[in-house]
Amino acid sequence: LSMSRGVVIAALNMPPLPPGQAYQVWFVLPDDPVSAGFARVDEAGRLFESLDSAPDTAQLIAVAVTMEPEGGVQVPSGNVLLLGRAAR
């Protein structure tokens, strides 16, 4: 969580996506996770994504990345590849 850049996600050694799949980012809130969009991974498996829009940071529990069908889903599949808890 960055005061100047919103939410910044960085990871190394991400697994390659199978055809028809995408990395979807989620804001984990007390009621339900909310899709924050998609993350791109380069050919070396590096993920770096900066998301401008973040929910009320007082409500943010964590940020998660899941592997989902291209185009995304309304609720995460449960296949969480990254999970970062919000610092308080």
PDB file with one MODEL, atoms N, CA, C and O in Angstrom:
MODEL        1
ATOM      1  N   LEU A   1       0.854  -1.167   0.000  1.00  0.00           N
ATOM      2  CA  LEU A   1       0.000   0.000   0.000  1.00  0.00           C
ATOM      3  C   LEU A   1       0.895   1.223   0.000  1.00  0.00           C
ATOM      4  O   LEU A   1       1.754   1.369   0.870  1.00  0.00           O
ATOM      5  N   SER A   2       0.702   2.095  -0.963  1.00  0.00           N
ATOM      6  CA  SER A   2       1.523   3.288  -1.079  1.00  0.00           C
ATOM      7  C   SER A   2       0.630   4.510  -1.065  1.00  0.00           C
ATOM      8  O   SER A   2      -0.375   4.552  -1.776  1.00  0.00           O
ATOM      9  N   MET A   3       0.979   5.505  -0.267  1.00  0.00           N
ATOM     10  CA  MET A   3       0.184   6.731  -0.196  1.00  0.00           C
ATOM     11  C   MET A   3       0.184   7.475  -1.535  1.00  0.00           C
ATOM     12  O   MET A   3      -0.800   8.134  -1.870  1.00  0.00           O
ATOM     13  N   SER A   4       1.273   7.377  -2.302  1.00  0.00           N
ATOM     14  CA  SER A   4       1.368   8.115  -3.552  1.00  0.00           C
ATOM     15  C   SER A   4       0.935   7.309  -4.769  1.00  0.00           C
ATOM     16  O   SER A   4       0.532   7.894  -5.774  1.00  0.00           O
ATOM     17  N   ARG A   5       1.008   5.970  -4.704  1.00  0.00           N
ATOM     18  CA  ARG A   5       0.723   5.161  -5.883  1.00  0.00           C
ATOM     19  C   ARG A   5      -0.452   4.221  -5.725  1.00  0.00           C
ATOM     20  O   ARG A   5      -0.703   3.427  -6.631  1.00  0.00           O
ATOM     21  N   GLY A   6      -1.183   4.267  -4.630  1.00  0.00           N
ATOM     22  CA  GLY A   6      -2.281   3.332  -4.433  1.00  0.00           C
ATOM     23  C   GLY A   6      -1.737   1.997  -3.962  1.00  0.00           C
ATOM     24  O   GLY A   6      -0.990   1.937  -2.985  1.00  0.00           O
ATOM     25  N   VAL A   7      -2.103   0.936  -4.642  1.00  0.00           N
ATOM     26  CA  VAL A   7      -1.650  -0.403  -4.288  1.00  0.00           C
ATOM     27  C   VAL A   7      -0.607  -0.836  -5.304  1.00  0.00           C
ATOM     28  O   VAL A   7      -0.848  -0.782  -6.510  1.00  0.00           O
ATOM     29  N   VAL A   8       0.551  -1.263  -4.820  1.00  0.00           N
ATOM     30  CA  VAL A   8       1.626  -1.742  -5.683  1.00  0.00           C
ATOM     31  C   VAL A   8       1.865  -3.210  -5.355  1.00  0.00           C
ATOM     32  O   VAL A   8       2.048  -3.570  -4.192  1.00  0.00           O
ATOM     33  N   ILE A   9       1.863  -4.059  -6.388  1.00  0.00           N
ATOM     34  CA  ILE A   9       2.090  -5.491  -6.219  1.00  0.00           C
ATOM     35  C   ILE A   9       3.332  -5.857  -7.017  1.00  0.00           C
ATOM     36  O   ILE A   9       3.449  -5.509  -8.192  1.00  0.00           O
ATOM     37  N   ALA A  10       4.254  -6.556  -6.377  1.00  0.00           N
ATOM     38  CA  ALA A  10       5.467  -7.009  -7.065  1.00  0.00           C
ATOM     39  C   ALA A  10       5.751  -8.446  -6.634  1.00  0.00           C
ATOM     40  O   ALA A  10       5.632  -8.784  -5.457  1.00  0.00           O
ATOM     41  N   ALA A  11       6.125  -9.284  -7.594  1.00  0.00           N
ATOM     42  CA  ALA A  11       6.455 -10.686  -7.298  1.00  0.00           C
ATOM     43  C   ALA A  11       7.410 -11.206  -8.357  1.00  0.00           C
ATOM     44  O   ALA A  11       7.454 -10.705  -9.481  1.00  0.00           O
ATOM     45  N   LEU A  12       8.175 -12.223  -7.976  1.00  0.00           N
ATOM     46  CA  LEU A  12       9.098 -12.890  -8.890  1.00  0.00           C
ATOM     47  C   LEU A  12       8.692 -14.350  -9.044  1.00  0.00           C
ATOM     48  O   LEU A  12       7.973 -14.895  -8.206  1.00  0.00           O
ATOM     49  N   ASN A  13       9.151 -14.969 -10.103  1.00  0.00           N
ATOM     50  CA  ASN A  13       8.958 -16.403 -10.340  1.00  0.00           C
ATOM     51  C   ASN A  13       7.495 -16.823 -10.400  1.00  0.00           C
ATOM     52  O   ASN A  13       7.133 -17.893  -9.913  1.00  0.00           O
ATOM     53  N   MET A  14       6.664 -15.987 -10.991  1.00  0.00           N
ATOM     54  CA  MET A  14       5.263 -16.362 -11.170  1.00  0.00           C
ATOM     55  C   MET A  14       5.186 -17.480 -12.220  1.00  0.00           C
ATOM     56  O   MET A  14       5.910 -17.446 -13.216  1.00  0.00           O
ATOM     57  N   PRO A  15       4.313 -18.466 -12.000  1.00  0.00           N
ATOM     58  CA  PRO A  15       4.198 -19.551 -12.981  1.00  0.00           C
ATOM     59  C   PRO A  15       3.587 -19.042 -14.280  1.00  0.00           C
ATOM     60  O   PRO A  15       2.762 -18.129 -14.262  1.00  0.00           O
ATOM     61  N   PRO A  16       3.985 -19.623 -15.404  1.00  0.00           N
ATOM     62  CA  PRO A  16       3.378 -19.221 -16.675  1.00  0.00           C
ATOM     63  C   PRO A  16       1.886 -19.547 -16.671  1.00  0.00           C
ATOM     64  O   PRO A  16       1.447 -20.537 -16.086  1.00  0.00           O
ATOM     65  N   LEU A  17       1.135 -18.701 -17.331  1.00  0.00           N
ATOM     66  CA  LEU A  17      -0.311 -18.921 -17.416  1.00  0.00           C
ATOM     67  C   LEU A  17      -0.640 -19.951 -18.488  1.00  0.00           C
ATOM     68  O   LEU A  17      -0.090 -19.895 -19.588  1.00  0.00           O
ATOM     69  N   PRO A  18      -1.528 -20.888 -18.183  1.00  0.00           N
ATOM     70  CA  PRO A  18      -2.017 -21.779 -19.238  1.00  0.00           C
ATOM     71  C   PRO A  18      -2.862 -20.974 -20.223  1.00  0.00           C
ATOM     72  O   PRO A  18      -3.357 -19.903 -19.871  1.00  0.00           O
ATOM     73  N   PRO A  19      -3.034 -21.462 -21.434  1.00  0.00           N
ATOM     74  CA  PRO A  19      -3.886 -20.760 -22.399  1.00  0.00           C
ATOM     75  C   PRO A  19      -5.278 -20.517 -21.805  1.00  0.00           C
ATOM     76  O   PRO A  19      -5.847 -21.383 -21.141  1.00  0.00           O
ATOM     77  N   GLY A  20      -5.806 -19.322 -22.060  1.00  0.00           N
ATOM     78  CA  GLY A  20      -7.153 -18.986 -21.607  1.00  0.00           C
ATOM     79  C   GLY A  20      -7.236 -18.544 -20.153  1.00  0.00           C
ATOM     80  O   GLY A  20      -8.336 -18.393 -19.621  1.00  0.00           O
ATOM     81  N   GLN A  21      -6.090 -18.332 -19.493  1.00  0.00           N
ATOM     82  CA  GLN A  21      -6.081 -17.928 -18.087  1.00  0.00           C
ATOM     83  C   GLN A  21      -5.464 -16.529 -17.936  1.00  0.00           C
ATOM     84  O   GLN A  21      -4.723 -16.070 -18.806  1.00  0.00           O
ATOM     85  N   ALA A  22      -5.780 -15.862 -16.822  1.00  0.00           N
ATOM     86  CA  ALA A  22      -5.248 -14.536 -16.518  1.00  0.00           C
ATOM     87  C   ALA A  22      -5.023 -14.427 -15.020  1.00  0.00           C
ATOM     88  O   ALA A  22      -5.647 -15.141 -14.234  1.00  0.00           O
ATOM     89  N   TYR A  23      -4.121 -13.521 -14.628  1.00  0.00           N
ATOM     90  CA  TYR A  23      -3.930 -13.223 -13.216  1.00  0.00           C
ATOM     91  C   TYR A  23      -4.908 -12.116 -12.837  1.00  0.00           C
ATOM     92  O   TYR A  23      -4.839 -11.015 -13.384  1.00  0.00           O
ATOM     93  N   GLN A  24      -5.810 -12.396 -11.913  1.00  0.00           N
ATOM     94  CA  GLN A  24      -6.795 -11.416 -11.468  1.00  0.00           C
ATOM     95  C   GLN A  24      -6.429 -10.958 -10.059  1.00  0.00           C
ATOM     96  O   GLN A  24      -6.079 -11.770  -9.202  1.00  0.00           O
ATOM     97  N   VAL A  25      -6.514  -9.645  -9.831  1.00  0.00           N
ATOM     98  CA  VAL A  25      -6.164  -9.041  -8.541  1.00  0.00           C
ATOM     99  C   VAL A  25      -7.445  -8.743  -7.772  1.00  0.00           C
ATOM    100  O   VAL A  25      -8.447  -8.312  -8.342  1.00  0.00           O
ATOM    101  N   TRP A  26      -7.389  -8.985  -6.449  1.00  0.00           N
ATOM    102  CA  TRP A  26      -8.550  -8.800  -5.585  1.00  0.00           C
ATOM    103  C   TRP A  26      -8.199  -7.950  -4.372  1.00  0.00           C
ATOM    104  O   TRP A  26      -7.141  -8.123  -3.767  1.00  0.00           O
ATOM    105  N   PHE A  27      -9.099  -7.027  -4.018  1.00  0.00           N
ATOM    106  CA  PHE A  27      -9.038  -6.348  -2.734  1.00  0.00           C
ATOM    107  C   PHE A  27      -9.889  -7.169  -1.783  1.00  0.00           C
ATOM    108  O   PHE A  27     -11.086  -7.339  -2.014  1.00  0.00           O
ATOM    109  N   VAL A  28      -9.292  -7.679  -0.722  1.00  0.00           N
ATOM    110  CA  VAL A  28     -10.018  -8.488   0.255  1.00  0.00           C
ATOM    111  C   VAL A  28     -10.556  -7.539   1.320  1.00  0.00           C
ATOM    112  O   VAL A  28      -9.794  -6.912   2.056  1.00  0.00           O
ATOM    113  N   LEU A  29     -11.882  -7.446   1.389  1.00  0.00           N
ATOM    114  CA  LEU A  29     -12.592  -6.567   2.322  1.00  0.00           C
ATOM    115  C   LEU A  29     -13.370  -7.413   3.318  1.00  0.00           C
ATOM    116  O   LEU A  29     -13.529  -8.612   3.092  1.00  0.00           O
ATOM    117  N   PRO A  30     -13.862  -6.836   4.415  1.00  0.00           N
ATOM    118  CA  PRO A  30     -14.580  -7.630   5.420  1.00  0.00           C
ATOM    119  C   PRO A  30     -15.779  -8.410   4.872  1.00  0.00           C
ATOM    120  O   PRO A  30     -16.025  -9.537   5.302  1.00  0.00           O
ATOM    121  N   ASP A  31     -16.525  -7.829   3.933  1.00  0.00           N
ATOM    122  CA  ASP A  31     -17.718  -8.514   3.418  1.00  0.00           C
ATOM    123  C   ASP A  31     -17.392  -9.510   2.317  1.00  0.00           C
ATOM    124  O   ASP A  31     -17.743 -10.685   2.426  1.00  0.00           O
ATOM    125  N   ASP A  32     -16.733  -9.064   1.267  1.00  0.00           N
ATOM    126  CA  ASP A  32     -16.432  -9.896   0.107  1.00  0.00           C
ATOM    127  C   ASP A  32     -15.197  -9.351  -0.605  1.00  0.00           C
ATOM    128  O   ASP A  32     -14.890  -8.165  -0.491  1.00  0.00           O
ATOM    129  N   PRO A  33     -14.486 -10.212  -1.340  1.00  0.00           N
ATOM    130  CA  PRO A  33     -13.406  -9.703  -2.177  1.00  0.00           C
ATOM    131  C   PRO A  33     -13.981  -8.928  -3.364  1.00  0.00           C
ATOM    132  O   PRO A  33     -15.056  -9.256  -3.866  1.00  0.00           O
ATOM    133  N   VAL A  34     -13.261  -7.906  -3.803  1.00  0.00           N
ATOM    134  CA  VAL A  34     -13.673  -7.077  -4.937  1.00  0.00           C
ATOM    135  C   VAL A  34     -12.564  -7.129  -5.975  1.00  0.00           C
ATOM    136  O   VAL A  34     -11.393  -6.922  -5.654  1.00  0.00           O
ATOM    137  N   SER A  35     -12.936  -7.407  -7.227  1.00  0.00           N
ATOM    138  CA  SER A  35     -11.940  -7.454  -8.288  1.00  0.00           C
ATOM    139  C   SER A  35     -11.322  -6.072  -8.481  1.00  0.00           C
ATOM    140  O   SER A  35     -12.028  -5.066  -8.544  1.00  0.00           O
ATOM    141  N   ALA A  36      -9.990  -6.040  -8.573  1.00  0.00           N
ATOM    142  CA  ALA A  36      -9.259  -4.795  -8.790  1.00  0.00           C
ATOM    143  C   ALA A  36      -8.678  -4.743 -10.201  1.00  0.00           C
ATOM    144  O   ALA A  36      -8.010  -3.774 -10.562  1.00  0.00           O
ATOM    145  N   GLY A  37      -8.930  -5.775 -10.995  1.00  0.00           N
ATOM    146  CA  GLY A  37      -8.412  -5.814 -12.352  1.00  0.00           C
ATOM    147  C   GLY A  37      -7.474  -6.987 -12.558  1.00  0.00           C
ATOM    148  O   GLY A  37      -7.577  -8.014 -11.887  1.00  0.00           O
ATOM    149  N   PHE A  38      -6.554  -6.812 -13.503  1.00  0.00           N
ATOM    150  CA  PHE A  38      -5.678  -7.902 -13.902  1.00  0.00           C
ATOM    151  C   PHE A  38      -4.221  -7.486 -13.792  1.00  0.00           C
ATOM    152  O   PHE A  38      -3.892  -6.306 -13.918  1.00  0.00           O
ATOM    153  N   ALA A  39      -3.351  -8.457 -13.557  1.00  0.00           N
ATOM    154  CA  ALA A  39      -1.916  -8.213 -13.462  1.00  0.00           C
ATOM    155  C   ALA A  39      -1.224  -8.867 -14.646  1.00  0.00           C
ATOM    156  O   ALA A  39      -1.619  -9.938 -15.109  1.00  0.00           O
ATOM    157  N   ARG A  40      -0.195  -8.205 -15.118  1.00  0.00           N
ATOM    158  CA  ARG A  40       0.608  -8.742 -16.217  1.00  0.00           C
ATOM    159  C   ARG A  40       1.912  -9.295 -15.655  1.00  0.00           C
ATOM    160  O   ARG A  40       2.471  -8.765 -14.695  1.00  0.00           O
ATOM    161  N   VAL A  41       2.374 -10.355 -16.268  1.00  0.00           N
ATOM    162  CA  VAL A  41       3.641 -10.979 -15.885  1.00  0.00           C
ATOM    163  C   VAL A  41       4.512 -11.033 -17.133  1.00  0.00           C
ATOM    164  O   VAL A  41       4.050 -11.435 -18.201  1.00  0.00           O
ATOM    165  N   ASP A  42       5.778 -10.628 -16.997  1.00  0.00           N
ATOM    166  CA  ASP A  42       6.658 -10.651 -18.167  1.00  0.00           C
ATOM    167  C   ASP A  42       7.205 -12.057 -18.406  1.00  0.00           C
ATOM    168  O   ASP A  42       6.915 -12.982 -17.647  1.00  0.00           O
ATOM    169  N   GLU A  43       7.994 -12.209 -19.462  1.00  0.00           N
ATOM    170  CA  GLU A  43       8.500 -13.532 -19.857  1.00  0.00           C
ATOM    171  C   GLU A  43       9.451 -14.128 -18.824  1.00  0.00           C
ATOM    172  O   GLU A  43       9.698 -15.334 -18.844  1.00  0.00           O
ATOM    173  N   ALA A  44       9.984 -13.315 -17.931  1.00  0.00           N
ATOM    174  CA  ALA A  44      10.872 -13.805 -16.875  1.00  0.00           C
ATOM    175  C   ALA A  44      10.103 -14.178 -15.605  1.00  0.00           C
ATOM    176  O   ALA A  44      10.709 -14.580 -14.611  1.00  0.00           O
ATOM    177  N   GLY A  45       8.767 -14.046 -15.633  1.00  0.00           N
ATOM    178  CA  GLY A  45       7.959 -14.398 -14.471  1.00  0.00           C
ATOM    179  C   GLY A  45       7.853 -13.298 -13.433  1.00  0.00           C
ATOM    180  O   GLY A  45       7.501 -13.556 -12.282  1.00  0.00           O
ATOM    181  N   ARG A  46       8.160 -12.057 -13.841  1.00  0.00           N
ATOM    182  CA  ARG A  46       8.071 -10.920 -12.920  1.00  0.00           C
ATOM    183  C   ARG A  46       6.722 -10.229 -13.051  1.00  0.00           C
ATOM    184  O   ARG A  46       6.266  -9.923 -14.152  1.00  0.00           O
ATOM    185  N   LEU A  47       6.104  -9.995 -11.921  1.00  0.00           N
ATOM    186  CA  LEU A  47       4.825  -9.288 -11.866  1.00  0.00           C
ATOM    187  C   LEU A  47       5.076  -7.967 -11.164  1.00  0.00           C
ATOM    188  O   LEU A  47       5.630  -7.939 -10.065  1.00  0.00           O
ATOM    189  N   PHE A  48       4.669  -6.872 -11.793  1.00  0.00           N
ATOM    190  CA  PHE A  48       4.706  -5.556 -11.157  1.00  0.00           C
ATOM    191  C   PHE A  48       3.473  -4.820 -11.624  1.00  0.00           C
ATOM    192  O   PHE A  48       3.301  -4.582 -12.820  1.00  0.00           O
ATOM    193  N   GLU A  49       2.619  -4.461 -10.696  1.00  0.00           N
ATOM    194  CA  GLU A  49       1.359  -3.806 -11.046  1.00  0.00           C
ATOM    195  C   GLU A  49       1.086  -2.705 -10.037  1.00  0.00           C
ATOM    196  O   GLU A  49       1.236  -2.900  -8.831  1.00  0.00           O
ATOM    197  N   SER A  50       0.687  -1.553 -10.539  1.00  0.00           N
ATOM    198  CA  SER A  50       0.309  -0.425  -9.698  1.00  0.00           C
ATOM    199  C   SER A  50      -1.162  -0.132  -9.973  1.00  0.00           C
ATOM    200  O   SER A  50      -1.541   0.147 -11.110  1.00  0.00           O
ATOM    201  N   LEU A  51      -1.978  -0.194  -8.944  1.00  0.00           N
ATOM    202  CA  LEU A  51      -3.420   0.024  -9.075  1.00  0.00           C
ATOM    203  C   LEU A  51      -3.777   1.355  -8.429  1.00  0.00           C
ATOM    204  O   LEU A  51      -3.550   1.554  -7.236  1.00  0.00           O
ATOM    205  N   ASP A  52      -4.338   2.264  -9.220  1.00  0.00           N
ATOM    206  CA  ASP A  52      -4.684   3.591  -8.713  1.00  0.00           C
ATOM    207  C   ASP A  52      -5.855   3.559  -7.745  1.00  0.00           C
ATOM    208  O   ASP A  52      -5.834   4.231  -6.713  1.00  0.00           O
ATOM    209  N   SER A  53      -6.865   2.785  -8.075  1.00  0.00           N
ATOM    210  CA  SER A  53      -8.074   2.791  -7.256  1.00  0.00           C
ATOM    211  C   SER A  53      -7.984   1.733  -6.169  1.00  0.00           C
ATOM    212  O   SER A  53      -7.802   0.547  -6.444  1.00  0.00           O
ATOM    213  N   ALA A  54      -8.114   2.179  -4.947  1.00  0.00           N
ATOM    214  CA  ALA A  54      -8.116   1.260  -3.809  1.00  0.00           C
ATOM    215  C   ALA A  54      -9.316   1.582  -2.947  1.00  0.00           C
ATOM    216  O   ALA A  54      -9.720   2.741  -2.858  1.00  0.00           O
ATOM    217  N   PRO A  55      -9.892   0.580  -2.311  1.00  0.00           N
ATOM    218  CA  PRO A  55     -11.009   0.848  -1.417  1.00  0.00           C
ATOM    219  C   PRO A  55     -10.521   1.621  -0.199  1.00  0.00           C
ATOM    220  O   PRO A  55      -9.322   1.859  -0.047  1.00  0.00           O
ATOM    221  N   ASP A  56     -11.412   1.996   0.631  1.00  0.00           N
ATOM    222  CA  ASP A  56     -11.073   2.645   1.889  1.00  0.00           C
ATOM    223  C   ASP A  56     -10.016   1.789   2.585  1.00  0.00           C
ATOM    224  O   ASP A  56     -10.292   0.650   2.960  1.00  0.00           O
ATOM    225  N   THR A  57      -8.823   2.322   2.759  1.00  0.00           N
ATOM    226  CA  THR A  57      -7.736   1.515   3.301  1.00  0.00           C
ATOM    227  C   THR A  57      -8.017   1.022   4.714  1.00  0.00           C
ATOM    228  O   THR A  57      -7.419   0.039   5.152  1.00  0.00           O
ATOM    229  N   ALA A  58      -8.909   1.681   5.430  1.00  0.00           N
ATOM    230  CA  ALA A  58      -9.260   1.203   6.772  1.00  0.00           C
ATOM    231  C   ALA A  58      -9.994  -0.130   6.693  1.00  0.00           C
ATOM    232  O   ALA A  58      -9.954  -0.913   7.642  1.00  0.00           O
ATOM    233  N   GLN A  59     -10.665  -0.401   5.572  1.00  0.00           N
ATOM    234  CA  GLN A  59     -11.418  -1.640   5.384  1.00  0.00           C
ATOM    235  C   GLN A  59     -10.609  -2.735   4.698  1.00  0.00           C
ATOM    236  O   GLN A  59     -11.002  -3.901   4.735  1.00  0.00           O
ATOM    237  N   LEU A  60      -9.490  -2.385   4.075  1.00  0.00           N
ATOM    238  CA  LEU A  60      -8.699  -3.344   3.305  1.00  0.00           C
ATOM    239  C   LEU A  60      -7.977  -4.324   4.231  1.00  0.00           C
ATOM    240  O   LEU A  60      -7.184  -3.918   5.081  1.00  0.00           O
ATOM    241  N   ILE A  61      -8.257  -5.605   4.059  1.00  0.00           N
ATOM    242  CA  ILE A  61      -7.622  -6.658   4.854  1.00  0.00           C
ATOM    243  C   ILE A  61      -6.371  -7.175   4.147  1.00  0.00           C
ATOM    244  O   ILE A  61      -5.329  -7.373   4.771  1.00  0.00           O
ATOM    245  N   ALA A  62      -6.492  -7.393   2.831  1.00  0.00           N
ATOM    246  CA  ALA A  62      -5.383  -7.959   2.064  1.00  0.00           C
ATOM    247  C   ALA A  62      -5.604  -7.691   0.582  1.00  0.00           C
ATOM    248  O   ALA A  62      -6.673  -7.255   0.155  1.00  0.00           O
ATOM    249  N   VAL A  63      -4.553  -7.968  -0.188  1.00  0.00           N
ATOM    250  CA  VAL A  63      -4.631  -7.954  -1.650  1.00  0.00           C
ATOM    251  C   VAL A  63      -4.207  -9.341  -2.095  1.00  0.00           C
ATOM    252  O   VAL A  63      -3.197  -9.869  -1.629  1.00  0.00           O
ATOM    253  N   ALA A  64      -4.984  -9.936  -3.004  1.00  0.00           N
ATOM    254  CA  ALA A  64      -4.709 -11.296  -3.462  1.00  0.00           C
ATOM    255  C   ALA A  64      -4.611 -11.329  -4.986  1.00  0.00           C
ATOM    256  O   ALA A  64      -5.177 -10.483  -5.678  1.00  0.00           O
ATOM    257  N   VAL A  65      -3.885 -12.315  -5.488  1.00  0.00           N
ATOM    258  CA  VAL A  65      -3.815 -12.572  -6.931  1.00  0.00           C
ATOM    259  C   VAL A  65      -4.184 -14.032  -7.145  1.00  0.00           C
ATOM    260  O   VAL A  65      -3.616 -14.929  -6.522  1.00  0.00           O
ATOM    261  N   THR A  66      -5.146 -14.255  -8.039  1.00  0.00           N
ATOM    262  CA  THR A  66      -5.576 -15.608  -8.374  1.00  0.00           C
ATOM    263  C   THR A  66      -5.415 -15.840  -9.875  1.00  0.00           C
ATOM    264  O   THR A  66      -5.308 -14.891 -10.651  1.00  0.00           O
ATOM    265  N   MET A  67      -5.399 -17.101 -10.270  1.00  0.00           N
ATOM    266  CA  MET A  67      -5.396 -17.464 -11.679  1.00  0.00           C
ATOM    267  C   MET A  67      -6.838 -17.799 -12.051  1.00  0.00           C
ATOM    268  O   MET A  67      -7.447 -18.702 -11.478  1.00  0.00           O
ATOM    269  N   GLU A  68      -7.372 -17.058 -13.018  1.00  0.00           N
ATOM    270  CA  GLU A  68      -8.779 -17.192 -13.404  1.00  0.00           C
ATOM    271  C   GLU A  68      -8.898 -17.276 -14.925  1.00  0.00           C
ATOM    272  O   GLU A  68      -7.929 -17.012 -15.637  1.00  0.00           O
ATOM    273  N   PRO A  69     -10.088 -17.644 -15.429  1.00  0.00           N
ATOM    274  CA  PRO A  69     -10.300 -17.622 -16.876  1.00  0.00           C
ATOM    275  C   PRO A  69     -10.131 -16.195 -17.420  1.00  0.00           C
ATOM    276  O   PRO A  69     -10.470 -15.224 -16.744  1.00  0.00           O
ATOM    277  N   GLU A  70      -9.602 -16.080 -18.650  1.00  0.00           N
ATOM    278  CA  GLU A  70      -9.484 -14.766 -19.293  1.00  0.00           C
ATOM    279  C   GLU A  70     -10.809 -14.042 -19.215  1.00  0.00           C
ATOM    280  O   GLU A  70     -11.864 -14.656 -19.376  1.00  0.00           O
ATOM    281  N   GLY A  71     -10.768 -12.757 -18.973  1.00  0.00           N
ATOM    282  CA  GLY A  71     -11.988 -11.975 -18.816  1.00  0.00           C
ATOM    283  C   GLY A  71     -12.406 -11.867 -17.371  1.00  0.00           C
ATOM    284  O   GLY A  71     -13.214 -11.006 -17.023  1.00  0.00           O
ATOM    285  N   GLY A  72     -11.866 -12.735 -16.511  1.00  0.00           N
ATOM    286  CA  GLY A  72     -12.122 -12.646 -15.082  1.00  0.00           C
ATOM    287  C   GLY A  72     -13.410 -13.298 -14.627  1.00  0.00           C
ATOM    288  O   GLY A  72     -14.224 -13.764 -15.425  1.00  0.00           O
ATOM    289  N   VAL A  73     -13.562 -13.312 -13.316  1.00  0.00           N
ATOM    290  CA  VAL A  73     -14.741 -13.891 -12.665  1.00  0.00           C
ATOM    291  C   VAL A  73     -15.246 -12.914 -11.613  1.00  0.00           C
ATOM    292  O   VAL A  73     -14.543 -11.977 -11.236  1.00  0.00           O
ATOM    293  N   GLN A  74     -16.467 -13.138 -11.141  1.00  0.00           N
ATOM    294  CA  GLN A  74     -17.084 -12.254 -10.146  1.00  0.00           C
ATOM    295  C   GLN A  74     -16.574 -12.516  -8.732  1.00  0.00           C
ATOM    296  O   GLN A  74     -16.500 -11.597  -7.916  1.00  0.00           O
ATOM    297  N   VAL A  75     -16.226 -13.760  -8.443  1.00  0.00           N
ATOM    298  CA  VAL A  75     -15.683 -14.138  -7.136  1.00  0.00           C
ATOM    299  C   VAL A  75     -14.450 -15.002  -7.380  1.00  0.00           C
ATOM    300  O   VAL A  75     -14.418 -15.770  -8.341  1.00  0.00           O
ATOM    301  N   PRO A  76     -13.434 -14.889  -6.523  1.00  0.00           N
ATOM    302  CA  PRO A  76     -12.221 -15.675  -6.753  1.00  0.00           C
ATOM    303  C   PRO A  76     -12.470 -17.169  -6.648  1.00  0.00           C
ATOM    304  O   PRO A  76     -13.343 -17.620  -5.907  1.00  0.00           O
ATOM    305  N   SER A  77     -11.685 -17.929  -7.404  1.00  0.00           N
ATOM    306  CA  SER A  77     -11.843 -19.381  -7.452  1.00  0.00           C
ATOM    307  C   SER A  77     -11.311 -20.062  -6.201  1.00  0.00           C
ATOM    308  O   SER A  77     -11.641 -21.217  -5.928  1.00  0.00           O
ATOM    309  N   GLY A  78     -10.497 -19.354  -5.448  1.00  0.00           N
ATOM    310  CA  GLY A  78      -9.870 -19.969  -4.287  1.00  0.00           C
ATOM    311  C   GLY A  78      -8.442 -20.367  -4.565  1.00  0.00           C
ATOM    312  O   GLY A  78      -7.711 -20.705  -3.635  1.00  0.00           O
ATOM    313  N   ASN A  79      -8.015 -20.337  -5.833  1.00  0.00           N
ATOM    314  CA  ASN A  79      -6.651 -20.668  -6.220  1.00  0.00           C
ATOM    315  C   ASN A  79      -5.774 -19.422  -6.037  1.00  0.00           C
ATOM    316  O   ASN A  79      -5.401 -18.781  -7.019  1.00  0.00           O
ATOM    317  N   VAL A  80      -5.442 -19.076  -4.774  1.00  0.00           N
ATOM    318  CA  VAL A  80      -4.688 -17.862  -4.467  1.00  0.00           C
ATOM    319  C   VAL A  80      -3.187 -18.110  -4.648  1.00  0.00           C
ATOM    320  O   VAL A  80      -2.604 -18.976  -3.996  1.00  0.00           O
ATOM    321  N   LEU A  81      -2.581 -17.337  -5.542  1.00  0.00           N
ATOM    322  CA  LEU A  81      -1.153 -17.475  -5.798  1.00  0.00           C
ATOM    323  C   LEU A  81      -0.325 -16.495  -4.972  1.00  0.00           C
ATOM    324  O   LEU A  81       0.802 -16.801  -4.582  1.00  0.00           O
ATOM    325  N   LEU A  82      -0.885 -15.326  -4.708  1.00  0.00           N
ATOM    326  CA  LEU A  82      -0.229 -14.322  -3.879  1.00  0.00           C
ATOM    327  C   LEU A  82      -1.255 -13.757  -2.897  1.00  0.00           C
ATOM    328  O   LEU A  82      -2.425 -13.579  -3.236  1.00  0.00           O
ATOM    329  N   LEU A  83      -0.799 -13.482  -1.686  1.00  0.00           N
ATOM    330  CA  LEU A  83      -1.663 -12.860  -0.680  1.00  0.00           C
ATOM    331  C   LEU A  83      -0.801 -11.954   0.168  1.00  0.00           C
ATOM    332  O   LEU A  83       0.138 -12.401   0.827  1.00  0.00           O
ATOM    333  N   GLY A  84      -1.131 -10.679   0.145  1.00  0.00           N
ATOM    334  CA  GLY A  84      -0.403  -9.707   0.944  1.00  0.00           C
ATOM    335  C   GLY A  84      -1.344  -9.004   1.892  1.00  0.00           C
ATOM    336  O   GLY A  84      -2.319  -8.391   1.457  1.00  0.00           O
ATOM    337  N   ARG A  85      -1.074  -9.081   3.154  1.00  0.00           N
ATOM    338  CA  ARG A  85      -1.914  -8.425   4.152  1.00  0.00           C
ATOM    339  C   ARG A  85      -1.581  -6.938   4.205  1.00  0.00           C
ATOM    340  O   ARG A  85      -0.423  -6.538   4.086  1.00  0.00           O
ATOM    341  N   ALA A  86      -2.617  -6.136   4.386  1.00  0.00           N
ATOM    342  CA  ALA A  86      -2.439  -4.691   4.476  1.00  0.00           C
ATOM    343  C   ALA A  86      -1.773  -4.346   5.801  1.00  0.00           C
ATOM    344  O   ALA A  86      -2.163  -4.853   6.853  1.00  0.00           O
ATOM    345  N   ALA A  87      -0.762  -3.476   5.742  1.00  0.00           N
ATOM    346  CA  ALA A  87      -0.083  -3.044   6.966  1.00  0.00           C
ATOM    347  C   ALA A  87      -0.969  -2.050   7.699  1.00  0.00           C
ATOM    348  O   ALA A  87      -1.638  -1.227   7.074  1.00  0.00           O
ATOM    349  N   ARG A  88      -0.974  -2.122   8.975  1.00  0.00           N
ATOM    350  CA  ARG A  88      -1.773  -1.195   9.800  1.00  0.00           C
ATOM    351  C   ARG A  88      -0.866  -0.301  10.589  1.00  0.00           C
ATOM    352  O   ARG A  88      -1.340   0.548  11.344  1.00  0.00           O
TER     353      ARG A  88
ENDMDL
END
